[in-house]
Amino acid sequence: MSTTQLHSGSPNIFHRPGLAARIAGQVLHVSPTSASSSGVFLAAPRRTGKTTFMREDLAPALSEKGALVIYVDLWEDPKADPSEVIVAAIRAELSQHESALKRLAKSFGIGGAKIAGVEFSLDRIGLGKEVSLVQALSVLSDTTVQMIVLIIDEAQHAITTSAGADAMFSLKAARDELNSREHHGLRVVCTGSNRDKLAMLRNSKDQAFFGAPLVPFPSLGKEYVEWFCQHTNDLPAPLEAEVVQPLFERAGYRPEILGAAADELRFDFALEAADVTERFRSAVEAQIQVANDETLRVVRSLTPIQFAVLRVMAASGAAYAPFEAVTLAKYKQAIQQAGDDNVSVEVPAIQQALIALQEKSLIWRASRGVYAIEDSTLTDLLKERGLLENF
Ligand SMILES: Nc1ncnc2c1ncn2[C@@H]1O[C@H](COP(=O)(O)OP(=O)(O)OP(=O)(O)O)[C@@H](O)[C@H]1O
Ligand SMILES: [Mg+2]
């Protein structure tokens, strides 16, 4: 992979043009033996640079190859229904294309607010509206004569509401329509921080993107670490990539941990050149500790039943079935292990615990009642502490 920086890109981040070109090529070119015209799913843990890559590297690489990119972040406004966020992004793109709007206004004969000199009201586009997403995207495809790539960041959020799930189905219909010969193609790229959750969007036949490939998104590597070291030349002594690389791995490939550790050193005005490496090492360890403590702080505030549900869910992964007899027995076992005996493990108590865990953002619930741990680093932490054994 090339380390050359994109000239137009932000100088404050490390760019991965080689990786972006490869993924873009894969997304746009579909071989007859590939299922990726269904969409591609990219998964990587939290805070490892997915959004940065999608916005700063992948979107430009796709545009460079002639695609029209629409980027949607379903976490941007966690309170908004994911379907609304998707529809709003498509409307916003349409509003940039006067001729597409004219065509829509003409074929649907809809009047309304004047946008770019065209009588057309964008709120007529959407799920269950006069102009469906399929129609809107078809017109956009025909007028721009471009392949459309919709990047949905944190796509798992889409199936937390039934309207969101409907939006995914409309996108599937749009994809099938636009990939037919009359139009110019639609690709959907979904990212998410949890493999299990993302997998739910494509694992079962009743999901819109059944069978789409789910691939691990590569974490930042050695070249990023070198770039990072070059950008810490304001310290009394330079940092060596060989020293930083294993620390970056320990930090779960999270750039923020390295950044915060470097800042700690930057503001230590008494720091001697000879001590830089050692101080950096301990600062990274301290930052990892802070991040872990933050995660565990919430866990420590749980009631015995909530903690038991969390542990059993984390241990079971995708096989978790909240109310099955075997699972109930596991909750009981977890509670007993923790030294509590007089706790009810009846279904209503479990339901309440699940709601509480969701409110604390520790777990995630798909609209059809399937659960998963929100952040996989929590599962790792619990495992490290031996809290997932015997389930
Ligand atoms: N290529 C990069 N170069 C420098 N810093 C980066 C790079 N990628 C990510 N970062 C930094 O790491 C942090 C997390 O990045 P980002 O938000 O892109 O990750 P994410 O995986 O989308 O996180 P989340 O799981 O919260 O959505 C940010 O502070 C960002 O500036
Ligand atoms: Mg993100």
CSV table of N, CA, C and O in Angstrom, one decimal, residues 160-231:
chain,number,residue,atom,x,y,z
A,160,THR,N,-32.8,-1.0,14.4
A,160,THR,CA,-33.3,-0.9,15.7
A,160,THR,C,-34.7,-0.3,15.7
A,160,THR,O,-35.4,-0.3,16.7
A,161,THR,N,-35.2,0.1,14.5
A,161,THR,CA,-36.6,0.5,14.4
A,161,THR,C,-37.2,-0.1,13.2
A,161,THR,O,-36.5,-0.5,12.3
A,162,SER,N,-38.6,-0.3,13.2
A,162,SER,CA,-39.1,-0.9,12.1
A,162,SER,C,-39.1,0.0,10.8
A,162,SER,O,-39.0,-0.5,9.7
A,163,ALA,N,-39.2,1.3,11.0
A,163,ALA,CA,-39.1,2.2,9.9
A,163,ALA,C,-37.7,2.1,9.3
A,163,ALA,O,-37.5,2.1,8.1
A,164,GLY,N,-36.7,1.9,10.2
A,164,GLY,CA,-35.3,1.8,9.7
A,164,GLY,C,-35.1,0.5,8.8
A,164,GLY,O,-34.5,0.5,7.8
A,165,ALA,N,-35.8,-0.6,9.3
A,165,ALA,CA,-35.7,-1.8,8.6
A,165,ALA,C,-36.4,-1.7,7.2
A,165,ALA,O,-35.9,-2.2,6.2
A,166,ASP,N,-37.5,-0.9,7.2
A,166,ASP,CA,-38.2,-0.7,6.0
A,166,ASP,C,-37.3,0.1,5.0
A,166,ASP,O,-37.3,-0.2,3.8
A,167,ALA,N,-36.6,1.1,5.6
A,167,ALA,CA,-35.7,1.9,4.7
A,167,ALA,C,-34.7,1.0,4.0
A,167,ALA,O,-34.3,1.1,2.9
A,168,MET,N,-34.2,0.0,4.8
A,168,MET,CA,-33.2,-0.9,4.2
A,168,MET,C,-33.8,-1.7,3.1
A,168,MET,O,-33.2,-2.0,2.1
A,169,PHE,N,-35.1,-2.1,3.3
A,169,PHE,CA,-35.7,-2.9,2.2
A,169,PHE,C,-36.0,-2.0,1.0
A,169,PHE,O,-35.8,-2.4,-0.2
A,170,SER,N,-36.3,-0.7,1.2
A,170,SER,CA,-36.4,0.2,0.0
A,170,SER,C,-35.1,0.3,-0.7
A,170,SER,O,-35.1,0.4,-1.9
A,171,LEU,N,-34.0,0.3,0.1
A,171,LEU,CA,-32.7,0.5,-0.6
A,171,LEU,C,-32.4,-0.8,-1.4
A,171,LEU,O,-31.8,-0.7,-2.4
A,172,LYS,N,-32.8,-1.9,-0.9
A,172,LYS,CA,-32.6,-3.1,-1.6
A,172,LYS,C,-33.4,-3.1,-2.9
A,172,LYS,O,-32.9,-3.4,-4.0
A,173,ALA,N,-34.6,-2.6,-2.8
A,173,ALA,CA,-35.4,-2.5,-4.1
A,173,ALA,C,-34.8,-1.5,-5.0
A,173,ALA,O,-34.7,-1.8,-6.2
A,174,ALA,N,-34.3,-0.4,-4.5
A,174,ALA,CA,-33.6,0.6,-5.3
A,174,ALA,C,-32.4,0.0,-6.0
A,174,ALA,O,-32.1,0.2,-7.1
A,175,ARG,N,-31.6,-0.8,-5.2
A,175,ARG,CA,-30.4,-1.4,-5.7
A,175,ARG,C,-30.8,-2.4,-6.9
A,175,ARG,O,-30.1,-2.3,-7.9
A,176,ASP,N,-31.8,-3.2,-6.7
A,176,ASP,CA,-32.2,-4.1,-7.7
A,176,ASP,C,-32.6,-3.3,-9.0
A,176,ASP,O,-32.3,-3.7,-10.1
A,177,GLU,N,-33.4,-2.2,-8.8
A,177,GLU,CA,-33.8,-1.5,-9.9
A,177,GLU,C,-32.6,-0.8,-10.6
A,177,GLU,O,-32.5,-0.9,-11.8
A,178,LEU,N,-31.8,-0.1,-9.8
A,178,LEU,CA,-30.7,0.6,-10.4
A,178,LEU,C,-29.6,-0.2,-11.0
A,178,LEU,O,-28.9,0.2,-11.9
A,179,ASN,N,-29.5,-1.5,-10.6
A,179,ASN,CA,-28.5,-2.4,-11.1
A,179,ASN,C,-29.1,-3.1,-12.4
A,179,ASN,O,-28.3,-3.9,-13.0
A,180,SER,N,-30.3,-2.8,-12.7
A,180,SER,CA,-30.8,-3.3,-14.0
A,180,SER,C,-30.2,-2.5,-15.1
A,180,SER,O,-29.7,-1.4,-14.9
A,181,ARG,N,-30.4,-3.0,-16.3
A,181,ARG,CA,-29.7,-2.4,-17.5
A,181,ARG,C,-30.1,-0.9,-17.8
A,181,ARG,O,-29.3,-0.2,-18.3
A,182,GLU,N,-31.3,-0.5,-17.4
A,182,GLU,CA,-31.7,0.8,-17.8
A,182,GLU,C,-31.0,1.9,-17.0
A,182,GLU,O,-31.0,3.1,-17.4
A,183,HIS,N,-30.5,1.6,-15.8
A,183,HIS,CA,-29.9,2.6,-15.0
A,183,HIS,C,-28.4,2.4,-14.9
A,183,HIS,O,-27.8,1.6,-15.6
A,184,HIS,N,-27.8,3.1,-13.9
A,184,HIS,CA,-26.3,3.1,-13.9
A,184,HIS,C,-25.7,2.5,-12.6
A,184,HIS,O,-24.6,2.8,-12.3
A,185,GLY,N,-26.5,1.9,-11.8
A,185,GLY,CA,-26.0,1.1,-10.7
A,185,GLY,C,-26.1,1.8,-9.4
A,185,GLY,O,-26.0,3.0,-9.3
A,186,LEU,N,-26.3,1.0,-8.3
A,186,LEU,CA,-26.3,1.5,-6.9
A,186,LEU,C,-25.6,0.5,-6.1
A,186,LEU,O,-25.8,-0.7,-6.2
A,187,ARG,N,-24.6,1.0,-5.3
A,187,ARG,CA,-23.9,0.1,-4.4
A,187,ARG,C,-24.2,0.6,-3.0
A,187,ARG,O,-24.2,1.9,-2.8
A,188,VAL,N,-24.3,-0.3,-2.0
A,188,VAL,CA,-24.5,0.2,-0.7
A,188,VAL,C,-23.3,-0.4,0.2
A,188,VAL,O,-23.0,-1.5,0.1
A,189,VAL,N,-22.6,0.5,0.8
A,189,VAL,CA,-21.4,0.2,1.7
A,189,VAL,C,-21.9,0.4,3.1
A,189,VAL,O,-22.2,1.6,3.4
A,190,CYS,N,-21.9,-0.6,3.9
A,190,CYS,CA,-22.3,-0.4,5.3
A,190,CYS,C,-21.1,-0.6,6.2
A,190,CYS,O,-20.3,-1.5,6.0
A,191,THR,N,-21.0,0.2,7.3
A,191,THR,CA,-19.9,0.0,8.2
A,191,THR,C,-20.6,-0.1,9.6
A,191,THR,O,-21.7,0.3,9.8
A,192,GLY,N,-19.9,-0.8,10.5
A,192,GLY,CA,-20.4,-0.9,11.9
A,192,GLY,C,-19.3,-1.3,12.8
A,192,GLY,O,-18.3,-1.8,12.3
A,193,SER,N,-19.5,-1.1,14.1
A,193,SER,CA,-18.4,-1.4,15.0
A,193,SER,C,-18.5,-2.7,15.7
A,193,SER,O,-17.7,-3.2,16.4
A,194,ASN,N,-19.6,-3.4,15.3
A,194,ASN,CA,-19.8,-4.7,16.0
A,194,ASN,C,-20.2,-5.7,14.9
A,194,ASN,O,-21.2,-5.6,14.3
A,195,ARG,N,-19.3,-6.7,14.8
A,195,ARG,CA,-19.5,-7.7,13.8
A,195,ARG,C,-20.9,-8.5,13.9
A,195,ARG,O,-21.6,-8.7,13.0
A,196,ASP,N,-21.2,-8.8,15.2
A,196,ASP,CA,-22.4,-9.6,15.4
A,196,ASP,C,-23.6,-8.8,15.0
A,196,ASP,O,-24.6,-9.3,14.4
A,197,LYS,N,-23.6,-7.5,15.3
A,197,LYS,CA,-24.7,-6.7,15.0
A,197,LYS,C,-24.9,-6.5,13.5
A,197,LYS,O,-25.9,-6.6,12.9
A,198,LEU,N,-23.7,-6.2,12.9
A,198,LEU,CA,-23.7,-5.9,11.4
A,198,LEU,C,-24.2,-7.2,10.7
A,198,LEU,O,-24.9,-7.1,9.7
A,199,ALA,N,-23.8,-8.3,11.3
A,199,ALA,CA,-24.1,-9.6,10.6
A,199,ALA,C,-25.6,-9.8,10.5
A,199,ALA,O,-26.1,-10.4,9.6
A,200,MET,N,-26.3,-9.2,11.5
A,200,MET,CA,-27.8,-9.4,11.5
A,200,MET,C,-28.4,-8.7,10.3
A,200,MET,O,-29.6,-9.1,9.9
A,201,LEU,N,-27.7,-7.8,9.7
A,201,LEU,CA,-28.3,-7.1,8.5
A,201,LEU,C,-28.2,-8.0,7.3
A,201,LEU,O,-28.7,-7.7,6.2
A,202,ARG,N,-27.5,-9.1,7.4
A,202,ARG,CA,-27.2,-9.8,6.2
A,202,ARG,C,-27.3,-11.4,6.3
A,202,ARG,O,-27.3,-12.1,5.4
A,203,ASN,N,-27.5,-11.8,7.6
A,203,ASN,CA,-27.5,-13.2,7.8
A,203,ASN,C,-28.7,-14.0,7.5
A,203,ASN,O,-28.7,-15.1,7.1
A,204,SER,N,-29.9,-13.3,7.7
A,204,SER,CA,-31.1,-14.1,7.6
A,204,SER,C,-31.8,-13.7,6.3
A,204,SER,O,-31.7,-12.6,5.8
A,205,LYS,N,-32.6,-14.6,5.7
A,205,LYS,CA,-33.2,-14.4,4.5
A,205,LYS,C,-34.2,-13.3,4.5
A,205,LYS,O,-34.5,-12.6,3.5
A,206,ASP,N,-34.7,-12.9,5.7
A,206,ASP,CA,-35.7,-11.8,5.8
A,206,ASP,C,-35.0,-10.5,6.0
A,206,ASP,O,-35.6,-9.5,6.2
A,207,GLN,N,-33.7,-10.5,5.8
A,207,GLN,CA,-33.0,-9.2,5.9
A,207,GLN,C,-32.7,-8.7,4.5
A,207,GLN,O,-32.4,-9.5,3.6
A,208,ALA,N,-32.6,-7.4,4.4
A,208,ALA,CA,-32.5,-6.8,3.1
A,208,ALA,C,-31.3,-7.2,2.3
A,208,ALA,O,-31.3,-7.4,1.1
A,209,PHE,N,-30.2,-7.2,3.1
A,209,PHE,CA,-28.9,-7.5,2.4
A,209,PHE,C,-28.4,-8.9,2.6
A,209,PHE,O,-27.2,-9.0,2.8
A,210,PHE,N,-29.3,-9.8,2.5
A,210,PHE,CA,-28.9,-11.2,2.8
A,210,PHE,C,-27.7,-11.6,1.8
A,210,PHE,O,-27.8,-11.4,0.6
A,211,GLY,N,-26.7,-12.2,2.4
A,211,GLY,CA,-25.6,-12.7,1.6
A,211,GLY,C,-24.5,-11.7,1.3
A,211,GLY,O,-23.5,-12.1,0.7
A,212,ALA,N,-24.7,-10.5,1.6
A,212,ALA,CA,-23.7,-9.5,1.2
A,212,ALA,C,-22.4,-9.8,2.0
A,212,ALA,O,-22.5,-10.2,3.2
A,213,PRO,N,-21.2,-9.6,1.4
A,213,PRO,CA,-20.0,-10.0,2.1
A,213,PRO,C,-19.8,-9.1,3.3
A,213,PRO,O,-20.0,-7.9,3.3
A,214,LEU,N,-19.3,-9.7,4.4
A,214,LEU,CA,-19.0,-8.9,5.7
A,214,LEU,C,-17.5,-9.1,5.9
A,214,LEU,O,-17.0,-10.2,6.1
A,215,VAL,N,-16.7,-8.0,5.7
A,215,VAL,CA,-15.3,-8.2,5.8
A,215,VAL,C,-14.8,-7.3,7.0
A,215,VAL,O,-15.3,-6.2,7.2
A,216,PRO,N,-13.7,-7.8,7.6
A,216,PRO,CA,-13.1,-6.9,8.7
A,216,PRO,C,-12.4,-5.8,8.0
A,216,PRO,O,-11.7,-5.9,7.0
A,217,PHE,N,-12.7,-4.6,8.5
A,217,PHE,CA,-12.0,-3.4,8.0
A,217,PHE,C,-10.6,-3.3,8.6
A,217,PHE,O,-10.5,-3.3,9.8
A,218,PRO,N,-9.6,-3.2,7.8
A,218,PRO,CA,-8.2,-3.3,8.3
A,218,PRO,C,-7.9,-2.1,9.3
A,218,PRO,O,-8.2,-1.0,9.0
A,219,SER,N,-7.4,-2.4,10.4
A,219,SER,CA,-7.0,-1.3,11.4
A,219,SER,C,-5.8,-0.6,10.9
A,219,SER,O,-5.1,-1.1,10.0
A,220,LEU,N,-5.6,0.6,11.4
A,220,LEU,CA,-4.4,1.3,11.1
A,220,LEU,C,-3.1,0.5,11.4
A,220,LEU,O,-3.1,-0.1,12.5
A,221,GLY,N,-2.1,0.6,10.6
A,221,GLY,CA,-1.0,-0.3,10.8
A,221,GLY,C,0.3,0.5,11.0
A,221,GLY,O,0.4,1.6,11.5
A,222,LYS,N,1.4,-0.2,10.6
A,222,LYS,CA,2.8,0.3,10.8
A,222,LYS,C,3.0,1.7,10.2
A,222,LYS,O,3.6,2.6,10.7
A,223,GLU,N,2.4,1.9,9.0
A,223,GLU,CA,2.6,3.1,8.3
A,223,GLU,C,2.0,4.3,9.1
A,223,GLU,O,2.5,5.4,9.1
A,224,TYR,N,0.8,4.0,9.7
A,224,TYR,CA,0.2,5.0,10.5
A,224,TYR,C,1.1,5.4,11.7
A,224,TYR,O,1.3,6.5,12.1
A,225,VAL,N,1.7,4.3,12.3
A,225,VAL,CA,2.6,4.5,13.5
A,225,VAL,C,3.8,5.4,13.1
A,225,VAL,O,4.2,6.3,13.8
A,226,GLU,N,4.3,5.1,11.9
A,226,GLU,CA,5.5,5.9,11.4
A,226,GLU,C,5.0,7.4,11.2
A,226,GLU,O,5.7,8.3,11.6
A,227,TRP,N,3.9,7.6,10.6
A,227,TRP,CA,3.3,8.9,10.4
A,227,TRP,C,3.2,9.6,11.8
A,227,TRP,O,3.5,10.8,12.0
A,228,PHE,N,2.6,8.8,12.8
A,228,PHE,CA,2.4,9.4,14.1
A,228,PHE,C,3.7,9.8,14.7
A,228,PHE,O,3.8,10.9,15.3
A,229,CYS,N,4.8,9.0,14.6
A,229,CYS,CA,6.1,9.3,15.2
A,229,CYS,C,6.6,10.6,14.5
A,229,CYS,O,7.2,11.5,15.2
A,230,GLN,N,6.5,10.7,13.2
A,230,GLN,CA,7.0,11.9,12.5
A,230,GLN,C,6.3,13.1,13.0
A,230,GLN,O,6.8,14.2,13.0
A,231,HIS,N,5.0,13.0,13.4
A,231,HIS,CA,4.3,14.2,13.9
A,231,HIS,C,4.4,14.4,15.4
A,231,HIS,O,3.6,15.1,16.0
